JSON list of C-alpha atoms in Angstrom, two decimals:
[
{"chain": "D", "resi": 1, "resn": "UNK", "atom": "CA", "xyz": [16.03, -23.85, -15.17]},
{"chain": "D", "resi": 2, "resn": "UNK", "atom": "CA", "xyz": [18.16, -25.01, -18.05]},
{"chain": "D", "resi": 3, "resn": "UNK", "atom": "CA", "xyz": [19.90, -22.55, -20.33]},
{"chain": "D", "resi": 4, "resn": "UNK", "atom": "CA", "xyz": [17.85, -23.85, -23.28]},
{"chain": "D", "resi": 5, "resn": "UNK", "atom": "CA", "xyz": [14.53, -23.37, -21.46]},
{"chain": "D", "resi": 6, "resn": "UNK", "atom": "CA", "xyz": [15.50, -19.83, -20.39]},
{"chain": "D", "resi": 7, "resn": "UNK", "atom": "CA", "xyz": [16.40, -18.98, -24.00]},
{"chain": "D", "resi": 8, "resn": "UNK", "atom": "CA", "xyz": [13.16, -20.53, -25.23]},
{"chain": "D", "resi": 9, "resn": "UNK", "atom": "CA", "xyz": [11.06, -18.54, -22.72]},
{"chain": "D", "resi": 10, "resn": "UNK", "atom": "CA", "xyz": [12.89, -15.34, -23.64]},
{"chain": "D", "resi": 11, "resn": "UNK", "atom": "CA", "xyz": [12.21, -15.97, -27.34]},
{"chain": "D", "resi": 12, "resn": "UNK", "atom": "CA", "xyz": [8.51, -16.65, -26.69]},
{"chain": "D", "resi": 13, "resn": "UNK", "atom": "CA", "xyz": [8.26, -13.52, -24.53]},
{"chain": "D", "resi": 14, "resn": "UNK", "atom": "CA", "xyz": [9.91, -11.38, -27.22]},
{"chain": "D", "resi": 15, "resn": "UNK", "atom": "CA", "xyz": [7.67, -12.82, -29.92]},
{"chain": "D", "resi": 16, "resn": "UNK", "atom": "CA", "xyz": [4.56, -12.19, -27.83]},
{"chain": "D", "resi": 17, "resn": "UNK", "atom": "CA", "xyz": [5.65, -8.60, -27.12]},
{"chain": "D", "resi": 18, "resn": "UNK", "atom": "CA", "xyz": [6.35, -7.81, -30.77]},
{"chain": "D", "resi": 19, "resn": "UNK", "atom": "CA", "xyz": [3.52, -9.68, -32.51]},
{"chain": "D", "resi": 20, "resn": "UNK", "atom": "CA", "xyz": [0.90, -7.26, -33.83]},
{"chain": "D", "resi": 21, "resn": "UNK", "atom": "CA", "xyz": [-2.27, -7.38, -31.78]},
{"chain": "D", "resi": 22, "resn": "UNK", "atom": "CA", "xyz": [-4.22, -7.41, -35.05]},
{"chain": "D", "resi": 23, "resn": "UNK", "atom": "CA", "xyz": [-3.51, -11.13, -35.02]},
{"chain": "D", "resi": 24, "resn": "UNK", "atom": "CA", "xyz": [-5.61, -11.10, -31.85]},
{"chain": "D", "resi": 25, "resn": "UNK", "atom": "CA", "xyz": [-3.48, -13.77, -30.24]},
{"chain": "D", "resi": 26, "resn": "UNK", "atom": "CA", "xyz": [-1.25, -13.96, -27.23]},
{"chain": "D", "resi": 27, "resn": "UNK", "atom": "CA", "xyz": [1.47, -16.52, -26.68]},
{"chain": "D", "resi": 28, "resn": "UNK", "atom": "CA", "xyz": [1.55, -18.08, -23.23]},
{"chain": "D", "resi": 29, "resn": "UNK", "atom": "CA", "xyz": [3.46, -20.97, -21.69]},
{"chain": "D", "resi": 30, "resn": "UNK", "atom": "CA", "xyz": [1.32, -23.87, -20.53]},
{"chain": "D", "resi": 31, "resn": "UNK", "atom": "CA", "xyz": [3.21, -26.77, -18.91]},
{"chain": "D", "resi": 32, "resn": "UNK", "atom": "CA", "xyz": [6.34, -25.79, -20.82]},
{"chain": "D", "resi": 33, "resn": "UNK", "atom": "CA", "xyz": [4.60, -25.65, -24.21]},
{"chain": "D", "resi": 34, "resn": "UNK", "atom": "CA", "xyz": [3.64, -22.48, -26.13]},
{"chain": "D", "resi": 35, "resn": "UNK", "atom": "CA", "xyz": [-0.12, -22.07, -26.51]},
{"chain": "D", "resi": 36, "resn": "UNK", "atom": "CA", "xyz": [-2.04, -19.45, -28.47]},
{"chain": "D", "resi": 37, "resn": "UNK", "atom": "CA", "xyz": [-5.09, -17.84, -26.94]},
{"chain": "D", "resi": 38, "resn": "UNK", "atom": "CA", "xyz": [-7.53, -16.09, -29.27]},
{"chain": "D", "resi": 39, "resn": "UNK", "atom": "CA", "xyz": [-8.45, -12.54, -28.30]},
{"chain": "D", "resi": 40, "resn": "UNK", "atom": "CA", "xyz": [-11.15, -10.40, -29.82]},
{"chain": "D", "resi": 41, "resn": "UNK", "atom": "CA", "xyz": [-10.38, -6.87, -30.96]},
{"chain": "D", "resi": 42, "resn": "UNK", "atom": "CA", "xyz": [-12.44, -5.61, -28.02]},
{"chain": "D", "resi": 43, "resn": "UNK", "atom": "CA", "xyz": [-10.33, -7.63, -25.58]},
{"chain": "D", "resi": 44, "resn": "UNK", "atom": "CA", "xyz": [-7.18, -6.16, -27.16]},
{"chain": "D", "resi": 45, "resn": "UNK", "atom": "CA", "xyz": [-8.69, -2.67, -26.75]},
{"chain": "D", "resi": 46, "resn": "UNK", "atom": "CA", "xyz": [-9.41, -3.40, -23.08]},
{"chain": "D", "resi": 47, "resn": "UNK", "atom": "CA", "xyz": [-5.79, -4.42, -22.57]},
{"chain": "D", "resi": 48, "resn": "UNK", "atom": "CA", "xyz": [-4.56, -1.29, -24.37]},
{"chain": "D", "resi": 49, "resn": "UNK", "atom": "CA", "xyz": [-6.69, 0.91, -22.10]},
{"chain": "D", "resi": 50, "resn": "UNK", "atom": "CA", "xyz": [-5.54, -0.95, -18.98]},
{"chain": "D", "resi": 51, "resn": "UNK", "atom": "CA", "xyz": [-1.92, -0.45, -20.02]},
{"chain": "D", "resi": 52, "resn": "UNK", "atom": "CA", "xyz": [-2.55, 3.19, -20.94]},
{"chain": "D", "resi": 53, "resn": "UNK", "atom": "CA", "xyz": [-3.96, 3.80, -17.44]},
{"chain": "D", "resi": 54, "resn": "UNK", "atom": "CA", "xyz": [-0.74, 2.60, -15.80]},
{"chain": "D", "resi": 55, "resn": "UNK", "atom": "CA", "xyz": [0.82, 5.90, -16.90]},
{"chain": "D", "resi": 56, "resn": "UNK", "atom": "CA", "xyz": [-1.77, 8.18, -15.27]},
{"chain": "D", "resi": 57, "resn": "UNK", "atom": "CA", "xyz": [0.01, 11.15, -13.74]},
{"chain": "D", "resi": 58, "resn": "UNK", "atom": "CA", "xyz": [3.16, 10.73, -15.85]},
{"chain": "D", "resi": 59, "resn": "UNK", "atom": "CA", "xyz": [4.47, 14.24, -16.58]},
{"chain": "D", "resi": 60, "resn": "UNK", "atom": "CA", "xyz": [4.16, 15.93, -19.97]},
{"chain": "D", "resi": 61, "resn": "UNK", "atom": "CA", "xyz": [7.16, 17.05, -21.99]},
{"chain": "D", "resi": 62, "resn": "UNK", "atom": "CA", "xyz": [7.03, 18.12, -25.62]},
{"chain": "D", "resi": 63, "resn": "UNK", "atom": "CA", "xyz": [8.83, 15.56, -27.80]},
{"chain": "D", "resi": 64, "resn": "UNK", "atom": "CA", "xyz": [9.01, 12.93, -25.05]},
{"chain": "D", "resi": 65, "resn": "UNK", "atom": "CA", "xyz": [8.47, 9.29, -25.99]},
{"chain": "D", "resi": 66, "resn": "UNK", "atom": "CA", "xyz": [8.09, 7.80, -22.48]},
{"chain": "D", "resi": 67, "resn": "UNK", "atom": "CA", "xyz": [7.94, 6.05, -20.22]},
{"chain": "D", "resi": 68, "resn": "UNK", "atom": "CA", "xyz": [8.98, 8.73, -17.68]},
{"chain": "D", "resi": 69, "resn": "UNK", "atom": "CA", "xyz": [7.56, 11.65, -19.72]},
{"chain": "D", "resi": 70, "resn": "UNK", "atom": "CA", "xyz": [5.27, 11.87, -22.75]},
{"chain": "D", "resi": 71, "resn": "UNK", "atom": "CA", "xyz": [3.83, 14.27, -25.24]},
{"chain": "D", "resi": 72, "resn": "UNK", "atom": "CA", "xyz": [0.47, 13.30, -26.74]},
{"chain": "D", "resi": 73, "resn": "UNK", "atom": "CA", "xyz": [1.71, 11.33, -29.74]},
{"chain": "D", "resi": 74, "resn": "UNK", "atom": "CA", "xyz": [4.68, 9.93, -27.85]},
{"chain": "D", "resi": 75, "resn": "UNK", "atom": "CA", "xyz": [2.11, 8.49, -25.45]},
{"chain": "D", "resi": 76, "resn": "UNK", "atom": "CA", "xyz": [-0.17, 6.94, -28.09]},
{"chain": "D", "resi": 77, "resn": "UNK", "atom": "CA", "xyz": [2.85, 5.52, -29.94]},
{"chain": "D", "resi": 78, "resn": "UNK", "atom": "CA", "xyz": [4.30, 4.07, -26.74]},
{"chain": "D", "resi": 79, "resn": "UNK", "atom": "CA", "xyz": [1.02, 2.45, -25.67]},
{"chain": "D", "resi": 80, "resn": "UNK", "atom": "CA", "xyz": [0.18, 0.95, -29.07]},
{"chain": "D", "resi": 81, "resn": "UNK", "atom": "CA", "xyz": [3.77, -0.18, -29.66]},
{"chain": "D", "resi": 82, "resn": "UNK", "atom": "CA", "xyz": [3.54, -2.31, -26.50]},
{"chain": "D", "resi": 83, "resn": "UNK", "atom": "CA", "xyz": [0.88, -4.34, -28.35]},
{"chain": "D", "resi": 84, "resn": "UNK", "atom": "CA", "xyz": [2.80, -4.65, -31.60]},
{"chain": "D", "resi": 85, "resn": "UNK", "atom": "CA", "xyz": [1.45, -1.60, -33.44]},
{"chain": "D", "resi": 86, "resn": "UNK", "atom": "CA", "xyz": [4.78, -0.13, -34.45]},
{"chain": "D", "resi": 87, "resn": "UNK", "atom": "CA", "xyz": [3.60, 1.91, -37.44]},
{"chain": "D", "resi": 88, "resn": "UNK", "atom": "CA", "xyz": [1.71, 4.64, -35.59]},
{"chain": "D", "resi": 89, "resn": "UNK", "atom": "CA", "xyz": [3.02, 8.01, -36.78]},
{"chain": "D", "resi": 90, "resn": "UNK", "atom": "CA", "xyz": [4.85, 10.32, -34.40]},
{"chain": "D", "resi": 91, "resn": "UNK", "atom": "CA", "xyz": [2.99, 13.58, -35.09]},
{"chain": "D", "resi": 92, "resn": "UNK", "atom": "CA", "xyz": [-0.68, 14.40, -34.51]},
{"chain": "D", "resi": 93, "resn": "UNK", "atom": "CA", "xyz": [-1.06, 15.55, -38.11]},
{"chain": "D", "resi": 94, "resn": "UNK", "atom": "CA", "xyz": [0.32, 12.22, -39.35]},
{"chain": "D", "resi": 95, "resn": "UNK", "atom": "CA", "xyz": [-1.69, 10.12, -36.88]},
{"chain": "D", "resi": 96, "resn": "UNK", "atom": "CA", "xyz": [-4.71, 11.73, -38.55]},
{"chain": "D", "resi": 97, "resn": "UNK", "atom": "CA", "xyz": [-3.81, 9.58, -41.58]},
{"chain": "D", "resi": 98, "resn": "UNK", "atom": "CA", "xyz": [-3.10, 6.32, -39.71]},
{"chain": "D", "resi": 99, "resn": "UNK", "atom": "CA", "xyz": [-5.63, 3.50, -39.60]},
{"chain": "D", "resi": 100, "resn": "UNK", "atom": "CA", "xyz": [-9.13, 4.12, -40.90]},
{"chain": "D", "resi": 101, "resn": "UNK", "atom": "CA", "xyz": [-11.37, 7.16, -40.56]},
{"chain": "D", "resi": 102, "resn": "UNK", "atom": "CA", "xyz": [-14.26, 6.90, -38.11]},
{"chain": "D", "resi": 103, "resn": "UNK", "atom": "CA", "xyz": [-17.43, 8.95, -38.64]},
{"chain": "D", "resi": 104, "resn": "UNK", "atom": "CA", "xyz": [-17.81, 11.09, -35.50]},
{"chain": "D", "resi": 105, "resn": "UNK", "atom": "CA", "xyz": [-21.23, 12.49, -36.41]},
{"chain": "D", "resi": 106, "resn": "UNK", "atom": "CA", "xyz": [-22.59, 9.79, -34.09]},
{"chain": "D", "resi": 107, "resn": "UNK", "atom": "CA", "xyz": [-20.33, 8.98, -31.16]},
{"chain": "D", "resi": 108, "resn": "UNK", "atom": "CA", "xyz": [-21.73, 5.44, -31.10]},
{"chain": "D", "resi": 109, "resn": "UNK", "atom": "CA", "xyz": [-19.55, 4.83, -34.18]},
{"chain": "D", "resi": 110, "resn": "UNK", "atom": "CA", "xyz": [-16.47, 5.08, -31.94]},
{"chain": "D", "resi": 111, "resn": "UNK", "atom": "CA", "xyz": [-14.99, 2.02, -30.28]},
{"chain": "D", "resi": 112, "resn": "UNK", "atom": "CA", "xyz": [-12.56, 1.70, -27.39]},
{"chain": "D", "resi": 113, "resn": "UNK", "atom": "CA", "xyz": [-8.99, 2.23, -28.55]},
{"chain": "D", "resi": 114, "resn": "UNK", "atom": "CA", "xyz": [-9.79, 4.65, -31.39]},
{"chain": "D", "resi": 115, "resn": "UNK", "atom": "CA", "xyz": [-7.45, 7.64, -31.66]},
{"chain": "D", "resi": 116, "resn": "UNK", "atom": "CA", "xyz": [-9.29, 10.94, -31.14]},
{"chain": "D", "resi": 117, "resn": "UNK", "atom": "CA", "xyz": [-7.98, 13.89, -33.16]},
{"chain": "D", "resi": 118, "resn": "UNK", "atom": "CA", "xyz": [-8.26, 17.26, -31.47]},
{"chain": "D", "resi": 119, "resn": "UNK", "atom": "CA", "xyz": [-7.52, 20.83, -32.43]},
{"chain": "D", "resi": 120, "resn": "UNK", "atom": "CA", "xyz": [-4.30, 22.41, -31.25]},
{"chain": "D", "resi": 121, "resn": "UNK", "atom": "CA", "xyz": [-3.92, 24.95, -28.48]},
{"chain": "D", "resi": 122, "resn": "UNK", "atom": "CA", "xyz": [-3.18, 27.68, -31.02]},
{"chain": "D", "resi": 123, "resn": "UNK", "atom": "CA", "xyz": [-5.85, 26.77, -33.58]},
{"chain": "D", "resi": 124, "resn": "UNK", "atom": "CA", "xyz": [-8.78, 24.53, -32.58]},
{"chain": "D", "resi": 125, "resn": "UNK", "atom": "CA", "xyz": [-9.51, 23.80, -36.26]},
{"chain": "D", "resi": 126, "resn": "UNK", "atom": "CA", "xyz": [-6.06, 22.28, -36.97]},
{"chain": "D", "resi": 127, "resn": "UNK", "atom": "CA", "xyz": [-5.16, 18.85, -35.60]},
{"chain": "D", "resi": 128, "resn": "UNK", "atom": "CA", "xyz": [-2.56, 19.25, -32.91]},
{"chain": "D", "resi": 129, "resn": "UNK", "atom": "CA", "xyz": [-3.49, 16.80, -30.17]},
{"chain": "D", "resi": 130, "resn": "UNK", "atom": "CA", "xyz": [-4.50, 13.14, -29.85]},
{"chain": "D", "resi": 131, "resn": "UNK", "atom": "CA", "xyz": [-5.92, 10.84, -27.21]},
{"chain": "D", "resi": 132, "resn": "UNK", "atom": "CA", "xyz": [-7.21, 7.28, -26.90]},
{"chain": "D", "resi": 133, "resn": "UNK", "atom": "CA", "xyz": [-11.00, 6.88, -26.77]},
{"chain": "D", "resi": 134, "resn": "UNK", "atom": "CA", "xyz": [-12.29, 5.02, -23.71]},
{"chain": "D", "resi": 135, "resn": "UNK", "atom": "CA", "xyz": [-16.05, 5.12, -24.12]},
{"chain": "D", "resi": 136, "resn": "UNK", "atom": "CA", "xyz": [-19.18, 7.19, -23.70]},
{"chain": "D", "resi": 137, "resn": "UNK", "atom": "CA", "xyz": [-20.36, 8.45, -20.35]},
{"chain": "D", "resi": 138, "resn": "UNK", "atom": "CA", "xyz": [-23.73, 6.73, -20.02]},
{"chain": "D", "resi": 139, "resn": "UNK", "atom": "CA", "xyz": [-25.40, 9.75, -18.47]},
{"chain": "D", "resi": 140, "resn": "UNK", "atom": "CA", "xyz": [-24.47, 12.38, -21.06]},
{"chain": "D", "resi": 141, "resn": "UNK", "atom": "CA", "xyz": [-23.10, 10.36, -24.02]},
{"chain": "D", "resi": 142, "resn": "UNK", "atom": "CA", "xyz": [-19.92, 12.33, -23.37]},
{"chain": "D", "resi": 143, "resn": "UNK", "atom": "CA", "xyz": [-16.84, 10.82, -25.09]},
{"chain": "D", "resi": 144, "resn": "UNK", "atom": "CA", "xyz": [-14.12, 10.04, -22.52]},
{"chain": "D", "resi": 145, "resn": "UNK", "atom": "CA", "xyz": [-10.48, 9.63, -23.45]},
{"chain": "D", "resi": 146, "resn": "UNK", "atom": "CA", "xyz": [-7.02, 9.23, -21.96]},
{"chain": "D", "resi": 147, "resn": "UNK", "atom": "CA", "xyz": [-4.14, 11.37, -23.18]},
{"chain": "D", "resi": 148, "resn": "UNK", "atom": "CA", "xyz": [-0.89, 13.11, -22.34]},
{"chain": "D", "resi": 149, "resn": "UNK", "atom": "CA", "xyz": [-1.83, 16.74, -21.77]},
{"chain": "D", "resi": 150, "resn": "UNK", "atom": "CA", "xyz": [0.08, 19.69, -20.36]},
{"chain": "D", "resi": 151, "resn": "UNK", "atom": "CA", "xyz": [-1.13, 18.37, -16.97]},
{"chain": "D", "resi": 152, "resn": "UNK", "atom": "CA", "xyz": [0.38, 14.92, -17.59]},
{"chain": "D", "resi": 153, "resn": "UNK", "atom": "CA", "xyz": [-1.35, 11.68, -18.55]},
{"chain": "D", "resi": 154, "resn": "UNK", "atom": "CA", "xyz": [-4.98, 11.94, -17.50]},
{"chain": "D", "resi": 155, "resn": "UNK", "atom": "CA", "xyz": [-8.58, 11.19, -18.35]},
{"chain": "D", "resi": 156, "resn": "UNK", "atom": "CA", "xyz": [-10.67, 13.90, -20.02]},
{"chain": "D", "resi": 157, "resn": "UNK", "atom": "CA", "xyz": [-14.15, 14.43, -21.48]},
{"chain": "D", "resi": 158, "resn": "UNK", "atom": "CA", "xyz": [-15.13, 16.13, -24.70]},
{"chain": "D", "resi": 159, "resn": "UNK", "atom": "CA", "xyz": [-18.28, 17.89, -23.45]},
{"chain": "D", "resi": 160, "resn": "UNK", "atom": "CA", "xyz": [-17.77, 18.38, -19.73]},
{"chain": "D", "resi": 161, "resn": "UNK", "atom": "CA", "xyz": [-14.40, 20.05, -20.23]},
{"chain": "D", "resi": 162, "resn": "UNK", "atom": "CA", "xyz": [-14.97, 23.23, -22.18]},
{"chain": "D", "resi": 163, "resn": "UNK", "atom": "CA", "xyz": [-11.42, 23.25, -23.55]},
{"chain": "D", "resi": 164, "resn": "UNK", "atom": "CA", "xyz": [-12.13, 20.09, -25.61]},
{"chain": "D", "resi": 165, "resn": "UNK", "atom": "CA", "xyz": [-15.78, 20.82, -26.46]},
{"chain": "D", "resi": 166, "resn": "UNK", "atom": "CA", "xyz": [-14.97, 22.54, -29.78]},
{"chain": "D", "resi": 167, "resn": "UNK", "atom": "CA", "xyz": [-11.75, 20.73, -30.56]},
{"chain": "D", "resi": 168, "resn": "UNK", "atom": "CA", "xyz": [-12.83, 17.21, -31.60]},
{"chain": "D", "resi": 169, "resn": "UNK", "atom": "CA", "xyz": [-11.99, 17.06, -35.29]},
{"chain": "D", "resi": 170, "resn": "UNK", "atom": "CA", "xyz": [-12.01, 13.34, -36.05]},
{"chain": "D", "resi": 171, "resn": "UNK", "atom": "CA", "xyz": [-11.09, 9.82, -35.07]},
{"chain": "D", "resi": 172, "resn": "UNK", "atom": "CA", "xyz": [-8.99, 7.02, -36.52]},
{"chain": "D", "resi": 173, "resn": "UNK", "atom": "CA", "xyz": [-9.40, 3.28, -35.98]},
{"chain": "D", "resi": 174, "resn": "UNK", "atom": "CA", "xyz": [-6.15, 1.42, -35.50]},
{"chain": "D", "resi": 175, "resn": "UNK", "atom": "CA", "xyz": [-7.60, -1.87, -34.21]},
{"chain": "D", "resi": 176, "resn": "UNK", "atom": "CA", "xyz": [-9.88, -4.18, -36.18]},
{"chain": "D", "resi": 177, "resn": "UNK", "atom": "CA", "xyz": [-13.62, -3.43, -35.93]},
{"chain": "D", "resi": 178, "resn": "UNK", "atom": "CA", "xyz": [-15.35, -5.12, -33.01]},
{"chain": "D", "resi": 179, "resn": "UNK", "atom": "CA", "xyz": [-17.63, -7.97, -33.97]},
{"chain": "D", "resi": 180, "resn": "UNK", "atom": "CA", "xyz": [-21.14, -7.42, -32.64]}
]
């Protein structure tokens, strides 16, 4: 491979890794030429969740930004940053202001990739924890999410895990709305 081609591929790779996913495009190389592939917001959300799941079991550490250890907001920042969302705030209280508010009175308003805002360990009425919404359990309409908890990165449920049942305080939409 020529030096020029290696440099060109590196540049394309860096651009693809840093381009905001809100553009809903991905740069790929096709027969040596860059090509853009359109992606819907829902496809971007699916990719975010797939990437988020690669960290399942990663240990928790307060203040950690990953990838070997995470706290809750370090995890959400790390995952979203991989897709070009570099402006996600670093604290749970500040992430509660990022993106757009989502009405949680009906869980069907949520979409994959939304940030769930949860009450802290010390005060369930004050935002102190975040996770990434996955979807609703079809049997119980139970919101499922992935997050960095004291037990490491794992999946959890709002209703079937009593700890979270009274702690859901809100949600924020970082991605564009899905088109129905």
